[in-house]
Coordinates of C-alpha atoms in Angstrom, one line a residue:
X17 CA 3.9 25.5 -27.0
X18 CA 2.3 22.2 -26.1
X19 CA 0.1 21.2 -23.2
X20 CA 1.6 19.1 -20.4
X21 CA 0.5 15.5 -20.7
X22 CA -0.7 13.5 -17.7
X23 CA 1.5 10.5 -16.8
X24 CA 0.8 7.5 -18.9
X25 CA -0.5 5.2 -16.2
X26 CA -3.2 3.4 -18.2
X27 CA -1.2 0.3 -19.0
X28 CA 0.0 -0.1 -15.4
X29 CA -3.5 0.4 -14.0
X30 CA -5.0 -2.2 -16.4
X31 CA -2.3 -4.7 -15.5
X32 CA -2.9 -4.0 -11.8
X33 CA -6.6 -4.6 -12.3
X34 CA -5.9 -7.8 -14.1
X35 CA -3.6 -9.0 -11.4
X36 CA -6.2 -8.1 -8.7
X37 CA -8.8 -10.1 -10.6
X38 CA -6.5 -13.1 -10.9
X39 CA -5.6 -12.9 -7.3
X40 CA -9.2 -12.6 -6.2
X41 CA -9.9 -15.9 -8.0
X42 CA -6.9 -17.7 -6.5
X43 CA -6.5 -16.4 -3.0
X44 CA -9.9 -17.5 -1.6
X45 CA -8.9 -21.0 -2.7
X46 CA -5.4 -21.1 -1.3
X47 CA -6.6 -23.4 1.4
X48 CA -7.4 -26.0 -1.2
X49 CA -3.9 -25.6 -2.8
X50 CA -2.4 -26.1 0.6
X51 CA -4.5 -29.2 1.2
X52 CA -3.4 -30.5 -2.2
X53 CA 0.2 -29.8 -1.4
X54 CA 0.1 -31.5 2.0
X55 CA -1.6 -34.6 0.5
X56 CA 1.0 -34.7 -2.2
X57 CA 3.8 -34.4 0.4
X58 CA 2.4 -37.2 2.5
X59 CA 1.1 -39.8 0.1
X60 CA 2.9 -39.7 -3.3
X61 CA 5.6 -42.3 -4.0
X62 CA 8.3 -39.9 -2.9
X63 CA 6.3 -38.6 0.0
X64 CA 7.0 -38.4 3.7
X65 CA 4.8 -41.4 4.7
X66 CA 6.3 -43.6 1.9
X67 CA 9.8 -42.7 3.1
X68 CA 8.9 -43.5 6.7
X69 CA 7.3 -46.9 5.9
X70 CA 9.4 -47.9 2.9
X71 CA 11.5 -50.4 5.0
X72 CA 8.6 -52.0 6.7
X73 CA 7.0 -55.3 5.8
X74 CA 3.6 -55.0 4.2
X75 CA 1.9 -58.3 4.4
X76 CA -1.6 -56.8 4.3
X77 CA -0.8 -54.2 1.6
X78 CA -1.8 -51.2 3.6
X79 CA 1.4 -49.3 2.9
X80 CA 0.8 -49.8 -0.8
X81 CA -2.7 -48.5 -0.4
X82 CA -1.3 -45.3 1.2
X83 CA 0.7 -44.8 -1.9
X84 CA -2.4 -45.4 -4.0
X85 CA -4.1 -42.5 -2.3
X86 CA -1.4 -40.2 -3.5
X87 CA -1.1 -41.6 -7.0
X88 CA -1.1 -39.2 -9.9
X89 CA -3.2 -41.5 -11.9
X90 CA -7.0 -41.8 -11.8
X91 CA -6.9 -44.2 -8.8
X92 CA -5.4 -41.7 -6.4
X93 CA -6.5 -38.4 -4.8
X94 CA -3.8 -36.1 -5.9
X95 CA -4.5 -36.3 -9.6
X96 CA -8.3 -35.6 -9.4
X97 CA -7.7 -32.7 -7.0
X98 CA -5.4 -30.8 -9.4
X99 CA -7.2 -31.8 -12.5
X100 CA -10.8 -31.2 -11.4
X101 CA -11.2 -29.7 -7.9
X102 CA -8.7 -26.7 -8.0
X103 CA -9.7 -25.5 -11.5
X104 CA -13.4 -25.8 -10.8
X105 CA -13.0 -23.9 -7.5
X106 CA -11.2 -21.1 -9.4
X107 CA -13.9 -21.0 -12.1
X108 CA -16.6 -21.0 -9.5
X109 CA -15.0 -18.1 -7.6
X110 CA -14.4 -16.2 -10.9
X111 CA -18.1 -16.5 -11.9
X112 CA -19.2 -15.5 -8.4
X113 CA -17.1 -12.3 -8.6
X114 CA -19.1 -11.2 -11.7
X115 CA -22.7 -12.4 -10.9
X116 CA -23.1 -14.0 -7.5
X117 CA -24.2 -17.6 -7.1
X118 CA -25.7 -17.9 -10.6
X119 CA -22.5 -16.7 -12.2
X120 CA -20.6 -19.1 -10.0
X121 CA -22.6 -22.1 -11.1
X122 CA -22.3 -21.3 -14.8
X123 CA -18.6 -20.4 -14.3
X124 CA -18.0 -23.9 -12.8
X125 CA -19.9 -25.6 -15.6
X126 CA -17.9 -23.7 -18.2
X127 CA -14.7 -24.6 -16.5
X128 CA -15.4 -28.3 -16.7
X129 CA -15.4 -27.9 -20.5
X130 CA -11.8 -26.7 -20.6
X131 CA -10.8 -29.2 -17.9
X132 CA -12.2 -32.1 -19.9
X133 CA -10.7 -30.8 -23.2
X134 CA -7.1 -30.4 -22.0
X135 CA -4.3 -32.6 -21.0
X136 CA -2.7 -30.2 -18.5
X137 CA -4.2 -28.6 -15.3
X138 CA -6.6 -25.9 -16.5
X139 CA -5.9 -23.0 -14.1
X140 CA -5.5 -20.5 -16.9
X141 CA -8.6 -21.9 -18.6
X142 CA -10.5 -21.6 -15.3
X143 CA -9.4 -18.0 -15.0
X144 CA -10.9 -17.3 -18.4
X145 CA -14.1 -19.5 -18.3
X146 CA -15.1 -18.7 -14.8
X147 CA -15.5 -14.9 -15.2
X148 CA -16.8 -15.5 -18.8
X149 CA -19.6 -17.7 -17.4
X150 CA -20.5 -15.1 -14.8
X151 CA -20.5 -12.3 -17.3
X152 CA -22.6 -14.3 -19.8
X153 CA -25.2 -15.2 -17.1
X154 CA -25.4 -11.6 -16.0
X155 CA -26.1 -10.4 -19.5
X156 CA -28.6 -13.1 -20.1
X157 CA -30.5 -12.3 -16.9
X158 CA -30.6 -8.7 -17.9
X159 CA -32.4 -9.6 -21.2
X160 CA -35.5 -11.0 -19.5
X161 CA -35.5 -9.1 -16.2
X162 CA -39.0 -8.0 -15.4
X163 CA -40.4 -9.9 -18.4
X164 CA -41.1 -13.3 -16.9
X165 CA -44.7 -14.2 -16.0
X166 CA -45.3 -14.9 -12.3
X167 CA -44.8 -18.5 -11.4
X168 CA -42.2 -19.2 -14.2
X169 CA -39.2 -17.5 -12.6
X170 CA -37.6 -20.7 -11.2
X171 CA -38.2 -22.5 -14.5
X172 CA -36.5 -19.8 -16.5
X173 CA -33.6 -19.3 -14.0
X174 CA -32.8 -23.0 -13.9
X175 CA -33.0 -23.8 -17.6
X176 CA -31.2 -20.6 -18.6
X177 CA -28.3 -21.4 -16.4
X178 CA -28.2 -25.0 -17.6
X179 CA -28.4 -24.2 -21.3
X180 CA -25.8 -21.4 -21.0
X181 CA -23.5 -23.6 -19.0
X182 CA -23.8 -26.3 -21.6
X183 CA -23.0 -24.0 -24.5
X184 CA -20.0 -22.5 -22.6
X185 CA -18.7 -26.0 -21.6
X186 CA -18.8 -27.0 -25.3
X187 CA -17.0 -23.8 -26.3
X188 CA -14.4 -24.4 -23.6
X189 CA -13.9 -28.0 -24.7
X190 CA -13.4 -27.3 -28.4
X191 CA -12.1 -23.7 -28.3
X192 CA -10.4 -22.4 -25.1
X193 CA -9.1 -25.7 -23.8
X194 CA -6.8 -26.5 -26.8
X195 CA -5.6 -22.9 -27.0
X196 CA -4.7 -22.8 -23.3
X197 CA -3.1 -26.2 -23.5
X198 CA -0.8 -25.0 -26.3
X199 CA 0.1 -21.8 -24.5
X200 CA 0.8 -23.8 -21.3
X201 CA 3.1 -26.2 -23.1
X202 CA 4.9 -23.3 -24.9
X203 CA 5.4 -21.4 -21.6
X204 CA 6.6 -24.6 -20.0
X205 CA 9.2 -25.0 -22.8
X206 CA 10.3 -21.4 -22.2
X207 CA 10.7 -22.1 -18.5
X208 CA 12.6 -25.3 -19.3
X209 CA 14.9 -23.3 -21.6
X210 CA 15.6 -20.8 -18.8
X211 CA 16.3 -23.5 -16.3
X212 CA 18.5 -25.6 -18.7
X213 CA 20.5 -22.5 -19.7
X214 CA 20.9 -21.2 -16.1
X215 CA 18.9 -18.1 -17.1
X216 CA 16.1 -18.4 -14.6
X217 CA 17.7 -15.8 -12.2
X218 CA 17.1 -13.1 -14.8
X219 CA 13.4 -13.3 -14.1
X220 CA 14.1 -11.2 -11.0
X221 CA 14.8 -8.2 -13.2
X222 CA 11.1 -8.2 -14.0
X223 CA 9.6 -9.7 -10.8
X224 CA 11.2 -7.5 -8.2
X225 CA 10.2 -4.1 -9.7
X226 CA 6.8 -5.5 -10.5
X227 CA 6.3 -6.3 -6.8
X228 CA 6.9 -2.7 -5.8
X229 CA 4.5 -1.5 -8.5
X230 CA 1.8 -4.0 -7.5
X231 CA 2.0 -5.9 -10.8
X232 CA 3.2 -9.0 -9.1
X233 CA -0.3 -10.6 -8.8
X234 CA -0.6 -10.6 -12.6
X235 CA 2.7 -12.4 -12.9
X236 CA 2.4 -14.7 -9.8
X237 CA -1.2 -15.8 -10.1
X238 CA -1.6 -15.5 -13.8
X239 CA 1.6 -17.3 -14.9
X240 CA 3.8 -18.7 -12.2
X241 CA 1.1 -20.5 -10.2
X242 CA -0.4 -22.3 -13.2
X243 CA 3.0 -23.2 -14.6
X244 CA 4.4 -24.2 -11.3
X245 CA 1.4 -26.4 -10.5
X246 CA 1.8 -28.2 -13.8
X247 CA 5.5 -28.7 -13.2
X248 CA 4.8 -30.0 -9.7
X249 CA 2.3 -32.5 -11.2
X250 CA 5.2 -33.9 -13.2
X251 CA 8.1 -33.7 -10.7
X252 CA 6.5 -33.3 -7.3
X253 CA 7.9 -29.7 -6.8
X254 CA 8.5 -26.5 -8.7
X255 CA 11.0 -23.7 -8.4
X256 CA 8.5 -21.3 -9.9
X257 CA 6.6 -21.1 -6.6
X258 CA 9.8 -19.5 -5.1
X259 CA 10.4 -16.8 -7.7
X260 CA 8.1 -14.2 -6.2
X261 CA 7.5 -15.4 -2.6
X262 CA 11.1 -15.5 -1.4
X263 CA 11.1 -13.0 1.5
X264 CA 14.9 -12.6 1.4
X265 CA 15.1 -9.5 -0.9
X266 CA 12.7 -7.5 1.2
X267 CA 14.1 -8.6 4.5
X268 CA 17.6 -7.5 3.4
X269 CA 16.4 -4.0 2.6
X270 CA 14.6 -3.7 5.9
X271 CA 17.7 -4.9 7.8
X272 CA 19.8 -2.3 6.0
X273 CA 17.4 0.4 7.2
X274 CA 17.7 -0.9 10.7
X275 CA 21.5 -0.3 10.5
X276 CA 22.0 2.6 8.2
X277 CA 18.6 4.2 8.0
X278 CA 17.5 7.4 9.7
X279 CA 14.5 8.8 11.5
X280 CA 11.1 7.1 11.2
X281 CA 12.4 4.7 8.6
X282 CA 15.0 3.3 10.9
X283 CA 12.7 3.2 13.9
X284 CA 9.9 1.3 12.0
X285 CA 12.1 -1.1 10.1
X286 CA 12.4 -3.8 12.8
X287 CA 8.6 -4.1 13.1
X288 CA 8.2 -4.1 9.3
X289 CA 10.8 -6.9 9.1
X290 CA 8.9 -9.1 11.4
X291 CA 5.6 -8.6 9.5
X292 CA 7.3 -9.2 6.2
X293 CA 9.3 -12.3 7.1
X294 CA 6.9 -14.1 9.4
X295 CA 3.6 -12.6 8.3
X296 CA 4.3 -12.8 4.6
X297 CA 3.0 -9.3 3.9
X298 CA 5.6 -8.1 1.4
X299 CA 4.0 -4.8 0.7
X300 CA 5.2 -3.6 4.1
X301 CA 8.7 -2.9 2.6
X302 CA 7.5 -1.3 -0.6
X303 CA 7.5 2.3 0.9
X304 CA 11.2 1.9 1.9
X305 CA 12.1 1.2 -1.7
X306 CA 9.9 3.9 -3.0
X307 CA 11.7 6.4 -0.7
X308 CA 14.9 5.6 -2.4
X309 CA 14.2 4.0 -5.8
X310 CA 17.8 3.0 -6.3
X311 CA 17.2 0.3 -3.7
X312 CA 15.4 -1.7 -6.3
X313 CA 18.9 -2.8 -7.4
X314 CA 19.3 -4.5 -4.0
X315 CA 16.0 -6.4 -4.3
X316 CA 16.8 -7.4 -7.9
X317 CA 20.3 -8.7 -7.0
X318 CA 18.9 -10.4 -3.9
X319 CA 16.2 -12.1 -5.9
X320 CA 18.6 -13.3 -8.5
X321 CA 20.8 -14.7 -5.9
X322 CA 17.9 -16.6 -4.3
X323 CA 16.8 -18.0 -7.6
X324 CA 20.4 -19.1 -8.5
X325 CA 20.8 -21.0 -5.2
X326 CA 17.5 -22.8 -5.8
X327 CA 18.5 -23.7 -9.3
X328 CA 21.9 -24.9 -8.0
X329 CA 20.3 -27.2 -5.3
X330 CA 17.3 -28.1 -7.5
X331 CA 14.9 -27.1 -4.7
X332 CA 11.3 -26.2 -5.0
X333 CA 7.8 -26.2 -3.3
X334 CA 5.0 -28.6 -3.8
X335 CA 2.3 -25.9 -4.0
X336 CA 2.1 -22.1 -3.8
X337 CA 3.1 -20.5 -0.6
X338 CA 0.6 -17.8 0.2
X339 CA 1.2 -15.4 1.8
X340 CA 5.0 -15.3 1.3
X341 CA 5.8 -16.1 4.9
X342 CA 8.8 -18.2 5.8
X343 CA 6.3 -20.4 7.7
X344 CA 4.1 -21.0 4.6
X345 CA 7.2 -21.6 2.5
X346 CA 8.6 -24.3 4.8
X347 CA 5.1 -25.8 5.0
X348 CA 5.2 -26.3 1.2
X349 CA 8.9 -27.2 0.8
X350 CA 9.4 -30.5 -1.0
X351 CA 11.4 -33.3 0.7
X352 CA 15.0 -32.9 -0.1
X353 CA 14.7 -29.1 -0.7
X354 CA 14.9 -27.7 2.8
X355 CA 18.6 -27.0 2.6
X356 CA 18.3 -25.3 -0.8
X357 CA 15.3 -23.2 0.2
X358 CA 16.9 -22.1 3.5
X359 CA 20.1 -21.2 1.7
X360 CA 18.2 -19.3 -1.0
X361 CA 16.4 -17.2 1.6
X362 CA 19.7 -16.5 3.5
X363 CA 21.7 -15.7 0.4
X364 CA 19.0 -13.4 -1.0
X365 CA 18.8 -11.6 2.4
X366 CA 22.6 -11.2 2.6
X367 CA 23.0 -9.9 -0.9
X368 CA 20.1 -7.5 -0.6
X369 CA 21.4 -6.3 2.7
X370 CA 24.9 -5.7 1.4
X371 CA 23.8 -3.8 -1.6
X372 CA 21.1 -1.7 0.3
X373 CA 23.6 -1.0 3.0
X374 CA 26.1 0.4 0.5
X375 CA 23.5 2.5 -1.1
X376 CA 22.2 3.9 2.1
X377 CA 25.7 4.5 3.6
X378 CA 26.9 6.4 0.6
X379 CA 23.6 8.4 0.2
X380 CA 24.5 12.1 0.0
X381 CA 21.0 13.4 0.4
X382 CA 20.8 16.3 2.8
X383 CA 17.6 15.0 4.5
X384 CA 15.8 11.8 4.8
X385 CA 13.0 11.3 2.3
X386 CA 9.7 11.1 4.2
X387 CA 8.4 7.6 4.9
X388 CA 4.8 8.8 5.1
X389 CA 5.0 10.3 1.7
X390 CA 6.5 7.1 0.3
X391 CA 3.7 5.2 1.9
X392 CA 1.1 7.5 0.3
X393 CA 2.9 6.9 -3.1
X394 CA 2.7 3.2 -2.5
X395 CA -1.0 3.4 -1.7
X396 CA -1.5 5.4 -4.9
X397 CA 0.2 2.7 -6.9
X398 CA -1.8 0.1 -5.2
X399 CA -5.0 1.9 -5.8
X400 CA -6.2 1.7 -2.2
X401 CA -5.2 2.4 1.4
X402 CA -2.9 -0.2 2.9
X403 CA -3.9 -1.1 6.5
X404 CA -0.5 -2.8 7.0
X405 CA 1.6 0.0 5.7
X406 CA -0.3 2.6 7.6
X407 CA 1.4 1.3 10.7
X408 CA 4.6 2.9 9.3
X409 CA 3.4 6.5 9.5
X410 CA 2.0 6.6 13.0
X411 CA -1.3 7.8 14.4
X412 CA -2.2 10.2 17.2
X413 CA -2.3 8.7 20.7
X414 CA -5.3 10.9 21.7
X415 CA -8.0 13.2 20.2
X416 CA -6.7 15.8 17.7
X417 CA -7.7 19.3 18.7
X418 CA -5.5 21.4 16.5
X419 CA -3.9 20.9 13.0
X420 CA -1.5 23.2 11.4
X421 CA -0.4 23.5 7.8
X422 CA 3.2 24.7 7.6
X423 CA 5.2 26.0 4.7
X424 CA 8.3 28.1 4.3
X425 CA 6.5 31.5 4.4
X426 CA 3.2 30.6 5.9
X427 CA 1.3 32.8 3.5
X428 CA 0.3 30.8 0.4
X429 CA 0.6 27.0 0.1
X430 CA -0.2 26.4 3.7
X431 CA -3.2 28.8 3.7
X432 CA -4.7 27.0 0.7
X433 CA -4.1 23.6 2.1
X434 CA -5.5 24.6 5.5
X435 CA -8.6 25.9 3.8
X436 CA -9.2 22.7 1.8
X437 CA -8.7 20.5 4.8
X438 CA -10.8 22.7 7.1
X439 CA -13.7 22.4 4.7
X440 CA -13.4 18.6 4.7
X441 CA -13.2 18.4 8.4
X442 CA -16.2 20.6 9.0
X443 CA -18.2 18.6 6.5
X444 CA -17.4 15.5 8.4
X445 CA -18.8 17.0 11.6
X446 CA -15.6 17.8 13.4
X447 CA -16.3 21.5 14.0
X448 CA -14.3 21.7 17.2
X449 CA -11.0 21.1 15.5
X450 CA -8.9 24.1 14.6
X451 CA -7.0 24.1 11.3
X452 CA -4.5 26.9 10.9
X453 CA -1.5 27.7 8.8
X454 CA 1.9 28.9 9.9
X455 CA 5.5 29.3 8.6
X456 CA 7.9 26.6 9.7
X457 CA 10.1 29.2 11.4
X458 CA 7.2 30.1 13.7
X459 CA 6.1 26.6 14.6
X460 CA 5.9 25.6 18.3
X461 CA 5.5 22.1 19.7
X462 CA 1.8 22.7 20.6
X463 CA 0.1 21.0 17.7
X464 CA -1.4 17.6 17.5
X465 CA -1.0 17.1 13.8
X466 CA 1.3 18.9 11.3
X467 CA 0.8 18.9 7.5
X468 CA 3.6 19.9 5.2
X469 CA 5.0 19.4 1.8
X470 CA 7.1 16.3 1.7
X471 CA 10.3 18.4 1.1
X472 CA 9.6 20.3 4.3
X473 CA 8.6 17.6 6.7
X474 CA 12.0 17.1 8.3
X475 CA 12.3 20.8 9.1
X476 CA 8.8 20.7 10.7
X477 CA 9.7 17.7 12.8
X478 CA 12.6 19.6 14.4
X479 CA 10.1 22.2 15.6
X480 CA 7.2 19.9 16.5
X481 CA 8.6 16.6 17.6
X482 CA 5.6 15.4 19.6
X483 CA 3.1 15.9 16.7
X484 CA 2.0 13.5 14.1
X485 CA 3.3 14.6 10.7
X486 CA 1.6 14.1 7.4
X487 CA 3.4 14.8 4.1
X488 CA 1.6 15.9 0.9
X489 CA 2.6 16.8 -2.6
X490 CA -0.7 18.2 -4.0
X491 CA -2.2 20.8 -1.6
X492 CA -5.5 21.1 -3.4
X493 CA -6.6 17.4 -3.8
X494 CA -4.2 15.3 -1.8
X495 CA -5.6 11.8 -0.9
X496 CA -4.0 12.3 2.5
X497 CA -6.7 14.8 3.5
X498 CA -9.3 12.0 3.3
X499 CA -7.0 9.8 5.4
X500 CA -6.8 12.5 8.0
X501 CA -10.6 12.8 8.2
X502 CA -10.8 9.0 8.4
X503 CA -8.3 9.1 11.2
X504 CA -10.3 11.7 13.1
X505 CA -13.2 9.3 13.0
X506 CA -11.0 6.9 15.1
X507 CA -9.6 9.5 17.5
X508 CA -12.3 12.1 17.9
X509 CA -16.0 12.3 18.3
X510 CA -17.9 14.4 15.8
X511 CA -19.2 17.5 17.5
X512 CA -21.6 18.5 14.8
X513 CA -20.8 22.1 15.4
X514 CA -19.2 24.0 12.5
X515 CA -17.8 27.4 13.2
X516 CA -19.0 30.1 10.8
X517 CA -17.1 30.6 7.6
X518 CA -14.7 33.5 7.6
X519 CA -16.1 36.5 5.7
X520 CA -14.5 37.1 2.4
X521 CA -12.5 40.2 2.2
X522 CA -13.4 42.9 -0.3
X523 CA -11.3 41.9 -3.3
X524 CA -11.0 45.4 -4.8
X525 CA -7.9 46.3 -2.8
X526 CA -6.3 42.8 -2.7
X527 CA -6.9 42.0 -6.3
X528 CA -7.2 45.1 -8.5
X529 CA -8.4 44.7 -12.0
X530 CA -5.0 45.7 -13.3
X531 CA -3.5 42.7 -11.6
X532 CA -5.7 40.3 -13.6
X533 CA -4.4 39.0 -16.9
X534 CA -6.6 36.7 -19.0
X535 CA -3.9 35.6 -21.5
X536 CA -0.5 35.2 -20.0
X537 CA 2.5 35.1 -22.3
X538 CA 4.9 33.0 -20.3
X539 CA 5.9 29.5 -21.5
X540 CA 7.8 28.3 -18.4
X541 CA 7.3 28.3 -14.7
X542 CA 10.2 30.8 -14.2
X543 CA 8.7 33.2 -16.7
X544 CA 5.2 32.8 -15.1
X545 CA 6.7 33.7 -11.7
X546 CA 8.2 36.8 -13.3
X547 CA 4.9 37.7 -14.9
X548 CA 2.8 37.3 -11.7
X549 CA 5.5 39.1 -9.7
X550 CA 5.7 42.0 -12.1
X551 CA 1.9 42.5 -11.5
X552 CA 2.5 42.7 -7.8
X553 CA 5.3 45.2 -8.3
X554 CA 3.1 47.3 -10.7
X555 CA 0.4 47.3 -8.0
X556 CA 3.0 48.7 -5.5
X557 CA 2.4 45.7 -3.3
X558 CA 6.0 44.6 -3.2
X559 CA 9.5 45.8 -4.0
X560 CA 11.3 44.2 -7.0
X561 CA 13.4 42.1 -4.7
X562 CA 10.3 40.2 -3.7
X563 CA 10.2 38.6 -7.2
X564 CA 13.7 37.2 -6.6
X565 CA 12.4 35.7 -3.3
X566 CA 9.5 34.1 -5.3
X567 CA 12.1 32.3 -7.4
X568 CA 14.1 31.3 -4.4
X569 CA 10.9 29.8 -2.8
X570 CA 10.2 27.8 -5.9
X571 CA 13.7 26.3 -5.9
X572 CA 13.2 24.9 -2.4
X573 CA 9.5 23.6 -2.6
X574 CA 7.1 23.7 -5.5
X575 CA 4.2 26.0 -5.2
X576 CA 2.0 24.0 -7.5
X577 CA -1.3 23.3 -5.6
X578 CA -3.0 20.9 -7.9
X579 CA -6.1 21.2 -10.1
X580 CA -4.1 23.4 -12.5
X581 CA -3.3 26.1 -9.9
X582 CA 0.1 27.4 -8.8
X583 CA 0.5 30.2 -6.2
X584 CA 4.1 31.5 -6.3
X585 CA 5.1 33.6 -3.3
X586 CA 8.2 34.8 -1.5
X587 CA 10.2 33.2 1.3
X588 CA 9.5 34.1 5.0
X589 CA 12.6 36.3 5.0
X590 CA 11.3 38.3 2.1
X591 CA 8.3 39.7 4.0
X592 CA 10.3 42.9 4.6
X593 CA 10.0 43.5 0.8
X594 CA 6.2 43.5 1.0
X595 CA 4.7 47.0 1.2
X596 CA 1.1 45.8 1.5
X597 CA -0.9 42.7 0.9
X598 CA -1.6 42.0 -2.8
X599 CA -2.6 39.2 -5.1
X600 CA -2.2 38.9 -8.9
X601 CA -4.0 36.5 -11.2
X602 CA -2.7 35.2 -14.6
X603 CA -4.6 32.7 -16.8
X604 CA -2.8 30.8 -19.6
X605 CA -4.5 29.6 -22.8
X606 CA -2.3 26.4 -22.7
X607 CA -1.0 24.9 -19.4
X608 CA 2.6 25.6 -18.4
X609 CA 4.9 22.8 -17.3
X610 CA 5.3 23.5 -13.6
X611 CA 7.8 20.9 -12.5
X612 CA 6.0 18.2 -14.4
X613 CA 2.5 19.4 -13.5
X614 CA 0.2 21.4 -15.8
X615 CA -0.5 24.9 -14.4
X616 CA -3.3 26.8 -16.1
X617 CA -3.8 29.5 -13.5
X618 CA -1.0 31.3 -11.6
X619 CA -1.9 33.4 -8.5
X620 CA 0.9 35.5 -7.2
X621 CA 0.7 36.2 -3.4
X622 CA 2.3 38.8 -1.1
X623 CA 0.8 38.7 2.3
X624 CA 1.2 40.8 5.5
X625 CA -0.6 39.4 8.5
X626 CA -3.8 37.5 7.8
X627 CA -5.8 40.1 5.8
X628 CA -5.5 37.9 2.6
X629 CA -6.5 34.6 4.1
X630 CA -10.2 34.9 3.5
X631 CA -9.7 35.6 -0.2
X632 CA -7.3 32.6 -0.4
X633 CA -9.9 30.5 1.3
X634 CA -12.4 31.5 -1.4
X635 CA -9.8 30.7 -4.1
X636 CA -9.2 27.3 -2.7
X637 CA -12.9 26.5 -2.7
X638 CA -13.2 27.7 -6.2
X639 CA -10.5 25.3 -7.4
X640 CA -12.2 22.4 -5.7
X641 CA -15.3 23.1 -7.8
X642 CA -15.1 22.1 -11.4
X643 CA -18.0 24.4 -12.3
X644 CA -16.2 27.4 -10.8
X645 CA -13.0 26.5 -12.6
X646 CA -15.0 26.3 -15.8
X647 CA -16.3 29.9 -15.0
X648 CA -12.7 31.1 -14.7
X649 CA -11.8 29.5 -18.1
X650 CA -14.8 31.1 -19.7
X651 CA -14.3 34.6 -18.1
X652 CA -14.0 37.3 -20.8
X653 CA -13.0 40.2 -18.5
X654 CA -11.1 40.9 -15.3
X655 CA -14.4 41.8 -13.6
X656 CA -15.7 38.3 -14.4
X657 CA -12.6 36.7 -12.8
X658 CA -12.8 38.9 -9.7
X659 CA -16.5 38.1 -9.4
X660 CA -15.8 34.3 -9.4
X661 CA -13.0 34.6 -6.8
X662 CA -14.8 36.9 -4.4
X663 CA -18.6 36.1 -4.7
X664 CA -19.9 34.2 -1.8
X665 CA -22.0 31.1 -2.4

């Protein structure tokens, strides 16, 4: 028997962090890229002004001088901007991210070393030398912090930055510059190979899934923008700027939801489409794809179609379009490329819409996957809350006065979740808000906010249509709880009054010593349910038929709570098989695979009325405290376990 391994997300997280760092260096300077693109569009030999004035007589030579301003050689403005200004800005920003203004200055000096030592625009070099300069300056300052005699601080600060900058510039000139130049040329040859062999559309197979997983920044700002800018320097435009920013694939998916979607997804799709297409915020459509991952096929095929059209027409942009709005794209479209760019967006939208519509129309799912849960999954992938995507899930229109956790039976999962959220809400000062638990069958449309497992949200909506619904997967430590508390800060005023905690029931009757097992023998979730259920039967708390209802409950919605805890219990209909309230506790030396989650502790529950709620509240608080969980792991007797679960703090 082996322990259940956590998902291997390390590589994805590191790539996301890299992409975020690259994006943070580029995005603050997008205005400079736009300025360079506009100057290029206006003044180069093939630019707009040259096209307008090309047929005019030029006795004084002023039209020729306009062309000189846009010349790519040293006499013009376009060349120096892309060669010096843009890389230095990126290096300055990268250094500042690490060590403020001192890091920014050293980062800019270091960047000049790679700029002077290379024959291609040094965007990649700047992304290396800028943060390196900031980091080196930060480490150097730490060496003599607090050791400088009064009156010599400015002298040391200035000369240390100058000397360090000089050394890094030399290192960049002789070391990093040639390496990056070679890499850029090799990558450029690879792109040329893809273009010449009509293989460029295949990049969508990587780019479209990467967007949904928030890995696009590493690809876009780390590779496509530097290569595209180098290509634009040679040809005046680049197709690489259109590989990731084409809004067509996402727009097609959203249009398909407008026609064939259901519930909240269909209702929110029109607004999301406007934000995505005109605002350029592509992340707004990611939850829709995460709801039904097979829709990634629609975005891939749509992206490939858009790239193919751009290859066919030889279209491209003069500079990066950020954000990926159709407005920003047209602003950077090279002369002669408007038709190709327009057709690429339309074709990508049409193909994505057709494929997504087919997949949605033939979807045999019994109920719609919850959009709020998909949004939460997207935010988990992103690593932070999305202010744009939060518009998809809705917020209360007034103060929240009552919150209910609902599950199938209303005795276990919902009670634990309600206890955890109640504690968070009280700690935040919202003592006047009631947090209860209830079975879905007994819900009434009198609650302001309803929390359910994502698989039960649609059933809860049928009962409480006027409430705001929040879906969770992990009842013990869901990030949605913190979002609810944050939302209460916007809708409610903290009362500061916290109702007294419910007294903990005497555990002797609810959790007899015979119902505590310190070394369970089960090796699967089903066997663990049998083991916990058998203890309830042996304690004369339930009839044997209740154990079957525990399995039935597990098939509909998982009873895994999080933090290594599962609480299997019967369905609402099985309450007739409960003779009295009882709880069993089983600890496993090695975690059991509980639907892909590691369960180390299994608590069987059979509840009549509310006489077990106080003990469940205590259990919930125990499993939120690492020290208390450690006490449970170290317990050597049933008395020790019961003491941990029932002692008040």
